[in-house]
Each structure stands twice: as C-alpha cells, then as structure tokens.
C-alpha cells in the first residue's frame, strides 16, 4: 500500500489533491487539524489528511470480468453516492462512499482502521439494544392482550364475528378473547344465529347481575346510593322508590344525606312529594339513628348521598364515616355509561373500600358504545343491579339482564 500525507486549507482541496495523486480508489486513513504556528496567527487553519492506495487490489479488481447490474457489456459501474452534496453542481468533485462517511465525521474524529472497528462495534451494540427493545415491546403487547395477539386462535367464522362485534362495541380485546374461551368450543362450526344464541345463553355466567331487590321480612332493606357527582344517583333512587311504591305497593322512605347543595334537598323533596314517600334529611351522622328509627316499619329505605369525586380523599373519608353510621344492607355505586374505561376503573377501585356490592349504570341513552360496561363488570366481578336510559321518573330504568345488555351492546335494543 502506498501512503501519503496531504496538507490543505479545506477538506475539499485535500480530496482533490488525493484524487489527482493517488487516484479514485484511494482511502482516507487519518485526518487532523494542523495547529497554527506562533508566527502565522492570522492565517487559516490547515488540515492534514493521510491517504493510501492498495495498488495490487485495484489492479485485480479492474482485471476481473464483472457482469453486474444487468449490464451486458461486462463493464461494472460503481454506484455514485447521492444526497450528501449536490453532485450536479458545476465544480463538485466526484464523491465516493468513503468520502461520504468522512464528511459527516470530519469535525469530530479521525477515521482509520481502529475507529472503523470501534464504529462497527458501536453499531452492533445499538442493534442489540434495538432488538432487546423490540422483544420487550412484543412481550408487553402479548401480555396486555393487544388486538392482534389476544385474538383467540382459529375462531370459526361465526365466533370471529362475535369477537369483532365485541371489539367494535369497545370491549377490550383481552376480555373479549377470554370470554369466548370461557364459553368453550369456540372452534365449533356454527351458523351466525346459532353462535349468537350460544353466546347469549352463556353470558349469564360471565356478566354478573344482582337480580331484583329482595325485601327483608322483619326489617326494612336499607340501600345507599353512592358515586361521582351528577352520575344520576338521585334520579335513579327516585325511579326505584316509585316502582317499589307504585307497582309493588310497598312502604318506602328516603333519607338524604346530600345537604351539600340546597338545590339537592329541593330536588329530592320534589321527587318524594310526587311519589308520596316519607323524606328525612340528615345534616350530620348524629341524626342518622333517629332517622333510621322513624323508618323502622318501612319495607325499603333508600339513602341518597352527595356526589363525591373518587379523587377527593377528604370527601371520600366523610362518605366512609356516613356509610359507617348507616350500615346499609346494600351499597349501589352509580356511574354514568358515558365514563371512559380508565375512569370507571379508578372509580370502582376507590369506592371498593366502602364494600360496594352493586353497580348501576345510567345514561345508556347518551353513548353509542357500551363496551366500557362489559370491561369494568368483567374486571371487577361486582354484579350490576340496574341500567337507566333517560331522565323520566319512574320510567327509563330496567333491571340488569346479561343478554338484554348484550343486545344493547350490539345495538339490537335501543332505549326502552
Ligand atoms: N340522559 C340521561 N340523563 C340522566 C339519567 N339519569 C340521570 N340523568 C340526568 O343527569 C342529571 C344528574 O342527575 P342526578 O340524579 O341529579 O345526579 P346525582 O348523581 O344525584 O348528582 P349529584 O347529587 O349532584 O352528585 C340530571 O339532569 C338527570 O336528569 C339517564 O339515565 N339518562
Ligand atoms: Mg343527587
């Protein structure tokens, strides 16, 4: 190999010198800035480039009969590098691949066999890291049950249609997948109608519901309604009170502990007057005993509470004290069907410490996708008592029933 040093005021000038003297096949071995001499402080910086040429290899390459790139003449043309500098510019020198690399590194480091192998190692390390990241990503996707990975394997057409319908209603893929697995025999070849029938008849085991309120024989059944602000607690309570009173001819009382807003007392007083049931207002936990005593001969006592954000710890503590004083038989957590998945999850998780044992979903009429209900019910395994789908008291309420809910989910049943 012939090696030579070139000094020039710019890299471009050095490259031209190298090309002229050593030819196009020269390789750059090293570059460095030459420090200014003390006598020459005003002058421009110079660079020193060490280049070499392996003349034997070049000869061998030129002599080999190459037939490449579909070129029938047997003359191999090296690809010209593009986009680093504009090779169409008038005086631009021909840029070869190694020059291309050099230009991007020129400012920071010299290029030689050592630094090249260091670079290779670094690239291998980077590749390894990328592969590691991808592996973790794939594992996470599989673990979290993304659409692609959690699709139950080899579902027959009709079962796949049900799976897609669930996903379309915004049921989480992993939940839809595990539900179909639980139902069993998902690979059976069934017609769409048969698969739907099988699914609906099996859903009872998957979507827990409480069934109708069961009154007690010798004391009133006490139910408290809790939940976030404006979720429909008071309206739903009024609907249930009206049904029990008007349709079942039972004795009902309402106790409200929602004295947080004047309007809240007026609202429930209006409902109580219309339905003609007794109303007791308690302003503090000490008044609870007396209120409960005055309802001793009733069949059903419904307790309305102030809406509480599950994220306000102080309010949640107050509510806990209140429920501790009432000791209700059932606590129904009232949530709007318009609430997104993650918030439903947060609400249930935080209200769980009150031993809630029923879920009520309101405002089904205000949303087009009901999969969030399926998700939270499957995840929490807390039975659903009622669905409501409008503001009308005593209408717009129904007892939760799994197959009817699925028909709502699929858009077969809308409203009442
Ligand atoms: N569209 C629709 N609106 C409803 C439904 N249930 C209740 N609402 C309305 O939602 C609003 C709030 O209802 P409330 O019963 O006052 O809610 P709340 O949970 O008692 O509210 P706070 O006591 O303030 O926490 C009212 O305008 C109700 O008419 C329902 O199923 N569908
Ligand atoms: Mg209310």
Short mmCIF file of C-alpha atoms and ligand atoms in Angstrom, two decimals:
data_model
loop_
_atom_site.label_atom_id
_atom_site.label_comp_id
_atom_site.label_asym_id
_atom_site.label_seq_id
_atom_site.Cartn_x
_atom_site.Cartn_y
_atom_site.Cartn_z
CA UNK A 1 0.00 0.00 0.00
CA UNK A 2 1.25 3.48 -0.89
CA UNK A 3 0.57 6.02 1.88
CA UNK A 4 0.92 9.78 1.67
CA UNK A 5 0.09 12.87 3.74
CA UNK A 6 -1.65 15.88 2.17
CA UNK A 7 -1.89 19.36 3.69
CA UNK A 8 -4.62 21.71 2.52
CA UNK A 9 -6.73 24.64 3.72
CA UNK A 10 -10.00 22.71 3.30
CA UNK A 11 -11.16 19.15 3.08
CA UNK A 12 -12.38 19.73 -0.43
CA UNK A 13 -8.95 20.88 -1.54
CA UNK A 14 -7.30 17.87 0.17
CA UNK A 15 -9.69 15.47 -1.56
CA UNK A 16 -8.89 16.96 -4.95
CA UNK A 17 -5.15 16.55 -4.28
CA UNK A 18 -5.64 12.94 -3.16
CA UNK A 19 -7.72 12.12 -6.20
CA UNK A 20 -5.18 13.66 -8.54
CA UNK A 21 -2.17 11.95 -7.00
CA UNK A 22 -3.43 8.57 -5.77
CA UNK A 23 -6.46 8.15 -7.98
CA UNK A 24 -10.12 7.42 -7.34
CA UNK A 25 -9.51 4.28 -5.30
CA UNK A 26 -7.54 5.96 -2.52
CA UNK A 27 -8.76 5.50 1.06
CA UNK A 28 -8.56 8.08 3.83
CA UNK A 29 -6.62 6.77 6.81
CA UNK A 30 -6.48 9.77 9.09
CA UNK A 31 -7.33 13.48 9.28
CA UNK A 32 -6.13 16.10 11.76
CA UNK A 33 -6.02 19.84 12.19
CA UNK A 34 -2.53 21.34 11.98
CA UNK A 35 -2.00 23.81 14.89
CA UNK A 36 -1.19 27.41 13.75
CA UNK A 37 2.41 28.43 14.20
CA UNK A 38 3.04 31.39 16.55
CA UNK A 39 4.39 33.39 13.57
CA UNK A 40 1.35 32.77 11.50
CA UNK A 41 -1.56 33.54 13.85
CA UNK A 42 -3.63 35.43 11.26
CA UNK A 43 -3.55 32.56 8.75
CA UNK A 44 -6.37 30.00 8.15
CA UNK A 45 -6.31 26.56 9.85
CA UNK A 46 -4.76 23.81 7.78
CA UNK A 47 -5.75 20.15 7.78
CA UNK A 48 -3.55 17.18 7.21
CA UNK A 49 -5.07 14.14 5.54
CA UNK A 50 -3.28 10.78 5.37
CA UNK A 51 -4.47 8.71 2.44
CA UNK A 52 -3.34 5.44 0.92
CA UNK A 53 -3.88 3.23 -2.08
CA UNK A 54 -3.58 -0.55 -2.37
CA UNK A 55 -2.42 -0.68 -5.98
CA UNK A 56 -2.40 -4.50 -6.24
CA UNK A 57 -6.03 -4.79 -5.14
CA UNK A 58 -7.08 -2.05 -7.51
CA UNK A 59 -5.35 -3.81 -10.44
CA UNK A 60 -7.02 -7.14 -9.56
CA UNK A 61 -10.41 -5.51 -9.36
CA UNK A 62 -10.00 -3.77 -12.70
CA UNK A 63 -8.97 -7.01 -14.42
CA UNK A 64 -11.84 -9.18 -13.10
CA UNK A 65 -14.50 -9.67 -15.79
CA UNK A 66 -17.53 -8.28 -14.00
CA UNK A 67 -21.01 -8.50 -15.38
CA UNK A 68 -23.31 -6.70 -12.98
CA UNK A 69 -26.41 -4.58 -12.70
CA UNK A 70 -27.78 -6.24 -15.82
CA UNK A 71 -25.09 -4.53 -17.89
CA UNK A 72 -24.41 -6.77 -20.88
CA UNK A 73 -21.11 -5.07 -21.75
CA UNK A 74 -19.39 -6.65 -18.74
CA UNK A 75 -18.22 -3.23 -17.50
CA UNK A 76 -19.03 -2.70 -13.82
CA UNK A 77 -20.02 0.85 -12.96
CA UNK A 78 -19.73 1.79 -9.31
CA UNK A 79 -22.87 3.41 -7.91
CA UNK A 80 -22.40 7.11 -7.36
CA UNK A 81 -23.32 8.39 -3.95
CA UNK A 82 -26.22 10.79 -3.89
CA UNK A 83 -27.65 13.35 -1.47
CA UNK A 84 -24.58 14.32 0.63
CA UNK A 85 -23.54 17.10 -1.67
CA UNK A 86 -25.15 18.17 -4.88
CA UNK A 87 -23.13 16.21 -7.47
CA UNK A 88 -24.73 18.23 -10.27
CA UNK A 89 -23.10 21.45 -9.04
CA UNK A 90 -20.54 22.83 -11.56
CA UNK A 91 -17.19 22.11 -9.83
CA UNK A 92 -18.26 19.41 -7.45
CA UNK A 93 -15.75 16.56 -7.23
CA UNK A 94 -17.00 13.02 -7.59
CA UNK A 95 -17.83 11.83 -4.12
CA UNK A 96 -17.04 8.22 -3.26
CA UNK A 97 -18.65 6.24 -0.43
CA UNK A 98 -15.74 6.61 1.98
CA UNK A 99 -15.69 10.37 1.40
CA UNK A 100 -19.36 10.48 2.19
CA UNK A 101 -18.73 8.98 5.62
CA UNK A 102 -15.75 11.19 6.22
CA UNK A 103 -17.66 14.35 5.51
CA UNK A 104 -20.19 13.64 8.23
CA UNK A 105 -17.42 12.86 10.76
CA UNK A 106 -14.84 15.39 9.68
CA UNK A 107 -15.40 17.77 12.59
CA UNK A 108 -15.19 15.29 15.41
CA UNK A 109 -12.84 12.45 14.79
CA UNK A 110 -10.21 10.98 12.58
CA UNK A 111 -11.07 7.94 10.53
CA UNK A 112 -8.75 4.96 10.49
CA UNK A 113 -8.96 1.18 10.83
CA UNK A 114 -9.25 1.43 14.66
CA UNK A 115 -12.05 3.96 14.69
CA UNK A 116 -13.84 1.98 11.95
CA UNK A 117 -13.88 -1.20 14.03
CA UNK A 118 -14.97 0.83 17.07
CA UNK A 119 -17.84 2.16 14.99
CA UNK A 120 -18.80 -1.34 13.89
CA UNK A 121 -18.88 -2.49 17.50
CA UNK A 122 -20.97 0.51 18.47
CA UNK A 123 -23.43 -0.25 15.66
CA UNK A 124 -23.68 -3.88 16.77
CA UNK A 125 -24.38 -2.72 20.34
CA UNK A 126 -27.06 -0.35 19.08
CA UNK A 127 -28.63 -3.16 17.05
CA UNK A 128 -28.62 -5.42 20.11
CA UNK A 129 -30.34 -2.71 22.15
CA UNK A 130 -32.95 -2.22 19.43
CA UNK A 131 -33.65 -5.95 19.30
CA UNK A 132 -33.96 -6.01 23.09
CA UNK A 133 -36.43 -3.11 22.98
CA UNK A 134 -38.47 -4.81 20.27
CA UNK A 135 -38.55 -8.06 22.25
CA UNK A 136 -39.81 -6.21 25.34
CA UNK A 137 -42.40 -4.40 23.24
CA UNK A 138 -43.71 -7.63 21.73
CA UNK A 139 -43.82 -9.26 25.19
CA UNK A 140 -45.79 -6.30 26.55
CA UNK A 141 -48.23 -6.41 23.67
CA UNK A 142 -48.78 -10.14 24.22
CA UNK A 143 -49.11 -9.60 27.98
CA UNK A 144 -51.58 -6.74 27.65
CA UNK A 145 -53.55 -8.58 25.02
CA UNK A 146 -53.46 -6.23 22.06
CA UNK A 147 -55.91 -6.72 19.24
CA UNK A 148 -53.53 -8.79 17.19
CA UNK A 149 -52.14 -11.02 19.89
CA UNK A 150 -55.21 -11.65 22.02
CA UNK A 151 -57.50 -12.72 19.23
CA UNK A 152 -58.46 -16.23 20.22
CA UNK A 153 -56.67 -18.53 17.82
CA UNK A 154 -58.51 -20.24 14.98
CA UNK A 155 -62.01 -18.98 15.68
CA UNK A 156 -64.56 -20.19 13.21
CA UNK A 157 -66.33 -17.52 11.11
CA UNK A 158 -69.37 -17.08 13.36
CA UNK A 159 -67.28 -16.85 16.54
CA UNK A 160 -64.91 -14.43 14.91
CA UNK A 161 -67.93 -12.28 14.02
CA UNK A 162 -68.96 -12.19 17.68
CA UNK A 163 -65.41 -11.34 18.69
CA UNK A 164 -65.38 -8.47 16.17
CA UNK A 165 -68.77 -7.21 17.35
CA UNK A 166 -67.48 -7.10 20.92
CA UNK A 167 -64.39 -5.19 19.84
CA UNK A 168 -66.50 -2.86 17.75
CA UNK A 169 -68.51 -2.01 20.89
CA UNK A 170 -65.18 -1.21 22.59
CA UNK A 171 -64.90 -4.33 24.69
CA UNK A 172 -61.18 -4.79 25.39
CA UNK A 173 -59.64 -7.46 23.12
CA UNK A 174 -58.25 -9.50 26.00
CA UNK A 175 -61.66 -9.53 27.71
CA UNK A 176 -63.50 -10.47 24.51
CA UNK A 177 -60.91 -13.21 23.88
CA UNK A 178 -61.12 -14.69 27.35
CA UNK A 179 -64.94 -14.57 27.34
CA UNK A 180 -65.07 -16.58 24.13
CA UNK A 181 -62.61 -19.06 25.56
CA UNK A 182 -64.72 -19.41 28.72
CA UNK A 183 -67.81 -20.13 26.66
CA UNK A 184 -65.92 -23.09 25.29
CA UNK A 185 -65.79 -24.87 21.94
CA UNK A 186 -65.18 -21.62 20.09
CA UNK A 187 -63.95 -23.57 17.09
CA UNK A 188 -67.22 -25.35 16.50
CA UNK A 189 -68.53 -24.51 13.09
CA UNK A 190 -71.87 -22.88 13.78
CA UNK A 191 -74.12 -20.56 11.84
CA UNK A 192 -74.08 -16.91 12.94
CA UNK A 193 -77.51 -17.30 14.52
CA UNK A 194 -76.51 -20.42 16.47
CA UNK A 195 -73.24 -18.85 17.67
CA UNK A 196 -75.12 -15.74 18.86
CA UNK A 197 -77.68 -17.90 20.64
CA UNK A 198 -74.94 -19.92 22.34
CA UNK A 199 -73.13 -16.72 23.30
CA UNK A 200 -76.26 -15.10 24.76
CA UNK A 201 -77.19 -18.19 26.74
CA UNK A 202 -73.67 -18.47 28.15
CA UNK A 203 -73.25 -14.81 29.02
CA UNK A 204 -75.15 -15.21 32.31
CA UNK A 205 -72.09 -16.87 33.81
CA UNK A 206 -69.82 -14.10 32.59
CA UNK A 207 -71.76 -10.89 33.20
CA UNK A 208 -72.86 -10.92 36.88
CA UNK A 209 -76.16 -9.27 37.77
CA UNK A 210 -77.86 -8.95 41.15
CA UNK A 211 -81.45 -9.64 40.18
CA UNK A 212 -84.32 -7.64 41.68
CA UNK A 213 -84.15 -6.07 45.13
CA UNK A 214 -85.12 -8.65 47.76
CA UNK A 215 -87.02 -7.05 50.60
CA UNK A 216 -86.48 -8.39 54.09
CA UNK A 217 -89.25 -9.92 56.17
CA UNK A 218 -88.99 -8.22 59.56
CA UNK A 219 -86.95 -5.07 58.99
CA UNK A 220 -86.53 -2.54 56.22
CA UNK A 221 -83.99 -3.23 53.49
CA UNK A 222 -81.57 -0.28 53.55
CA UNK A 223 -79.86 0.69 50.29
CA UNK A 224 -77.36 3.55 49.88
CA UNK A 225 -76.57 5.14 46.54
CA UNK A 226 -73.06 6.49 46.12
CA UNK A 227 -71.00 7.69 43.20
CA UNK A 228 -69.33 10.58 41.41
CA UNK A 229 -71.08 13.93 41.01
CA UNK A 230 -74.00 14.07 38.64
CA UNK A 231 -73.93 10.38 37.80
CA UNK A 232 -77.69 10.04 38.35
CA UNK A 233 -77.94 8.82 41.96
CA UNK A 234 -80.97 10.90 42.98
CA UNK A 235 -82.89 10.30 39.75
CA UNK A 236 -82.23 6.53 39.89
CA UNK A 237 -83.20 6.39 43.56
CA UNK A 238 -86.46 8.18 42.72
CA UNK A 239 -87.17 5.70 39.90
CA UNK A 240 -86.62 2.71 42.23
CA UNK A 241 -88.68 4.30 45.00
CA UNK A 242 -91.53 4.93 42.58
CA UNK A 243 -91.50 1.33 41.29
CA UNK A 244 -91.48 -0.17 44.76
CA UNK A 245 -94.19 2.16 45.95
CA UNK A 246 -96.50 2.32 42.94
CA UNK A 247 -96.03 -1.13 41.37
CA UNK A 248 -95.33 -3.26 44.44
CA UNK A 249 -97.37 -1.28 46.89
CA UNK A 250 -94.58 -1.31 49.47
CA UNK A 251 -93.78 1.26 52.13
CA UNK A 252 -90.74 3.27 51.14
CA UNK A 253 -88.80 6.08 52.84
CA UNK A 254 -86.00 8.23 51.50
CA UNK A 255 -83.21 9.59 53.68
CA UNK A 256 -80.98 12.18 52.12
CA UNK A 257 -77.56 12.98 53.44
CA UNK A 258 -76.90 15.27 50.50
CA UNK A 259 -77.10 18.62 52.23
CA UNK A 260 -74.10 19.85 50.32
CA UNK A 261 -76.28 21.85 47.94
CA UNK A 262 -79.65 23.48 48.75
CA UNK A 263 -80.87 22.50 45.30
CA UNK A 264 -80.19 18.84 46.08
CA UNK A 265 -82.67 18.89 49.01
CA UNK A 266 -85.27 20.62 46.86
CA UNK A 267 -84.75 18.11 44.06
CA UNK A 268 -85.34 15.07 46.27
CA UNK A 269 -88.20 16.73 48.14
CA UNK A 270 -89.94 17.23 44.81
CA UNK A 271 -89.50 13.53 43.92
CA UNK A 272 -90.68 12.41 47.39
CA UNK A 273 -93.80 14.60 47.11
CA UNK A 274 -94.69 13.25 43.66
CA UNK A 275 -94.17 9.60 44.65
CA UNK A 276 -95.72 10.28 48.08
CA UNK A 277 -92.99 8.74 50.21
CA UNK A 278 -91.52 9.97 53.50
CA UNK A 279 -88.36 12.08 53.32
CA UNK A 280 -85.81 12.56 56.12
CA UNK A 281 -82.92 14.96 55.81
CA UNK A 282 -79.82 14.28 57.91
CA UNK A 283 -77.28 17.06 58.30
CA UNK A 284 -74.77 15.12 60.42
CA UNK A 285 -74.02 11.49 61.34
CA UNK A 286 -75.60 12.02 64.85
CA UNK A 287 -79.02 12.45 63.22
CA UNK A 288 -78.83 9.12 61.43
CA UNK A 289 -80.04 6.97 64.35
CA UNK A 290 -83.20 8.95 64.78
CA UNK A 291 -83.92 9.00 61.04
CA UNK A 292 -83.46 5.23 60.85
CA UNK A 293 -85.75 4.67 63.84
CA UNK A 294 -88.52 6.64 62.15
CA UNK A 295 -88.28 4.29 59.14
CA UNK A 296 -88.40 1.10 61.25
CA UNK A 297 -91.77 -0.01 59.92
CA UNK A 298 -90.92 0.56 56.24
CA UNK A 299 -90.12 -2.13 53.69
CA UNK A 300 -87.43 -0.17 51.93
CA UNK A 301 -85.19 2.74 52.97
CA UNK A 302 -83.26 4.47 50.20
CA UNK A 303 -80.34 6.69 51.18
CA UNK A 304 -79.20 9.45 48.85
CA UNK A 305 -75.66 10.76 49.26
CA UNK A 306 -73.82 13.75 47.86
CA UNK A 307 -71.84 13.13 44.68
CA UNK A 308 -68.18 12.65 45.53
CA UNK A 309 -65.17 12.69 43.28
CA UNK A 310 -63.29 9.47 43.87
CA UNK A 311 -60.11 11.54 43.79
CA UNK A 312 -61.05 13.83 46.69
CA UNK A 313 -59.76 11.98 49.73
CA UNK A 314 -61.37 14.26 52.31
CA UNK A 315 -64.82 13.85 50.75
CA UNK A 316 -64.28 10.12 50.41
CA UNK A 317 -63.42 9.91 54.14
CA UNK A 318 -66.64 11.81 55.04
CA UNK A 319 -68.63 9.39 52.91
CA UNK A 320 -66.97 6.44 54.59
CA UNK A 321 -67.98 7.80 58.04
CA UNK A 322 -71.53 8.37 56.81
CA UNK A 323 -71.87 4.83 55.46
CA UNK A 324 -70.32 3.51 58.67
CA UNK A 325 -73.13 5.18 60.61
CA UNK A 326 -75.95 3.98 58.32
CA UNK A 327 -74.66 0.40 57.92
CA UNK A 328 -76.78 -0.19 54.80
CA UNK A 329 -77.62 -3.71 53.58
CA UNK A 330 -76.55 -2.81 50.06
CA UNK A 331 -74.40 -0.07 48.56
CA UNK A 332 -75.03 0.66 44.88
CA UNK A 333 -72.29 2.54 43.06
CA UNK A 334 -73.93 4.71 40.40
CA UNK A 335 -71.82 5.52 37.34
CA UNK A 336 -72.60 7.07 34.00
CA UNK A 337 -72.16 4.85 30.93
CA UNK A 338 -70.50 7.82 29.27
CA UNK A 339 -67.46 7.47 31.55
CA UNK A 340 -64.33 6.18 29.86
CA UNK A 341 -62.75 2.82 30.74
CA UNK A 342 -59.85 4.12 32.79
CA UNK A 343 -62.11 6.39 34.88
CA UNK A 344 -64.65 3.63 35.54
CA UNK A 345 -61.75 1.53 36.74
CA UNK A 346 -60.48 4.32 39.00
CA UNK A 347 -63.97 4.98 40.43
CA UNK A 348 -64.58 1.31 41.21
CA UNK A 349 -61.14 0.85 42.73
CA UNK A 350 -61.55 3.82 45.05
CA UNK A 351 -65.17 3.15 46.05
CA UNK A 352 -64.35 -0.52 46.69
CA UNK A 353 -63.13 0.30 50.18
CA UNK A 354 -66.78 1.08 51.11
CA UNK A 355 -67.74 -2.52 50.32
CA UNK A 356 -69.95 -1.56 47.41
CA UNK A 357 -71.86 -4.62 46.29
CA UNK A 358 -73.84 -3.42 43.26
CA UNK A 359 -73.13 -1.34 40.18
CA UNK A 360 -75.73 0.84 38.46
CA UNK A 361 -75.05 2.28 35.02
CA UNK A 362 -77.00 5.38 34.00
CA UNK A 363 -77.25 7.43 30.81
CA UNK A 364 -77.07 4.47 28.42
CA UNK A 365 -79.04 6.74 26.10
CA UNK A 366 -76.14 9.18 25.93
CA UNK A 367 -73.48 6.90 24.48
CA UNK A 368 -73.11 4.74 21.37
CA UNK A 369 -70.52 2.28 22.72
CA UNK A 370 -71.30 0.22 25.79
CA UNK A 371 -68.17 -1.93 25.89
CA UNK A 372 -66.80 0.03 28.85
CA UNK A 373 -69.58 -1.51 30.99
CA UNK A 374 -68.59 -5.01 29.87
CA UNK A 375 -64.97 -4.25 30.67
CA UNK A 376 -65.48 -2.94 34.20
CA UNK A 377 -68.04 -5.60 35.10
CA UNK A 378 -65.70 -8.40 33.95
CA UNK A 379 -62.74 -6.82 35.67
CA UNK A 380 -64.46 -6.03 38.98
CA UNK A 381 -66.86 -9.01 39.08
CA UNK A 382 -69.33 -6.79 41.00
CA UNK A 383 -72.92 -7.56 39.97
CA UNK A 384 -74.96 -4.93 38.12
CA UNK A 385 -78.38 -4.08 39.53
CA UNK A 386 -79.90 -1.54 37.11
CA UNK A 387 -79.44 0.27 33.85
CA UNK A 388 -81.07 3.63 33.21
CA UNK A 389 -81.51 5.28 29.85
CA UNK A 390 -83.31 8.61 30.30
CA UNK A 391 -84.39 11.34 32.70
CA UNK A 392 -88.00 10.28 33.08
CA UNK A 393 -89.09 9.18 36.55
CA UNK A 394 -90.30 6.46 37.09
CA UNK A 395 -89.56 5.26 33.53
CA UNK A 396 -86.21 4.80 31.79
CA UNK A 397 -84.91 2.13 34.16
CA UNK A 398 -84.55 -1.62 33.80
CA UNK A 399 -83.28 -4.48 35.88
CA UNK A 400 -79.87 -5.54 34.58
CA UNK A 401 -80.06 -8.68 32.50
CA UNK A 402 -76.97 -10.06 30.74
CA UNK A 403 -78.47 -10.99 27.39
CA UNK A 404 -80.51 -7.80 27.18
CA UNK A 405 -77.35 -5.83 27.93
CA UNK A 406 -75.54 -7.69 25.11
CA UNK A 407 -78.38 -6.79 22.76
CA UNK A 408 -77.91 -3.16 23.79
CA UNK A 409 -74.19 -3.56 23.25
CA UNK A 410 -74.79 -4.82 19.73
CA UNK A 411 -77.36 -2.09 19.07
CA UNK A 412 -80.28 -4.54 18.81
CA UNK A 413 -82.06 -2.81 21.73
CA UNK A 414 -82.05 0.97 21.83
CA UNK A 415 -83.77 2.97 24.61
CA UNK A 416 -86.78 1.22 26.14
N1 LIG B 1 -79.91 11.12 29.69
C1 LIG B 1 -79.99 10.71 30.95
N2 LIG B 1 -79.91 11.60 31.94
C2 LIG B 1 -79.98 11.13 33.21
C3 LIG B 1 -80.10 9.77 33.50
N3 LIG B 1 -80.10 9.65 34.85
C4 LIG B 1 -79.99 10.89 35.35
N4 LIG B 1 -79.92 11.80 34.35
C5 LIG B 1 -79.78 13.24 34.46
O1 LIG B 1 -78.49 13.51 34.95
C6 LIG B 1 -78.52 14.71 35.71
C7 LIG B 1 -77.94 14.42 37.10
O2 LIG B 1 -78.79 13.50 37.74
P1 LIG B 1 -78.89 13.41 39.33
O3 LIG B 1 -79.83 12.32 39.64
O4 LIG B 1 -79.16 14.74 39.92
O5 LIG B 1 -77.41 13.01 39.61
P2 LIG B 1 -76.73 12.84 41.04
O6 LIG B 1 -75.75 11.75 40.94
O7 LIG B 1 -77.75 12.73 42.08
O8 LIG B 1 -75.97 14.24 41.15
P3 LIG B 1 -75.27 14.84 42.48
O9 LIG B 1 -76.20 14.57 43.61
O10 LIG B 1 -75.11 16.27 42.16
O11 LIG B 1 -73.98 14.15 42.60
C8 LIG B 1 -79.97 15.14 35.77
O12 LIG B 1 -80.16 16.09 34.78
C9 LIG B 1 -80.73 13.88 35.44
O13 LIG B 1 -81.98 14.13 34.84
C10 LIG B 1 -80.17 8.84 32.41
O14 LIG B 1 -80.26 7.63 32.57
N5 LIG B 1 -80.10 9.37 31.16
MG1 LIG B 2 -78.08 13.80 43.83
#
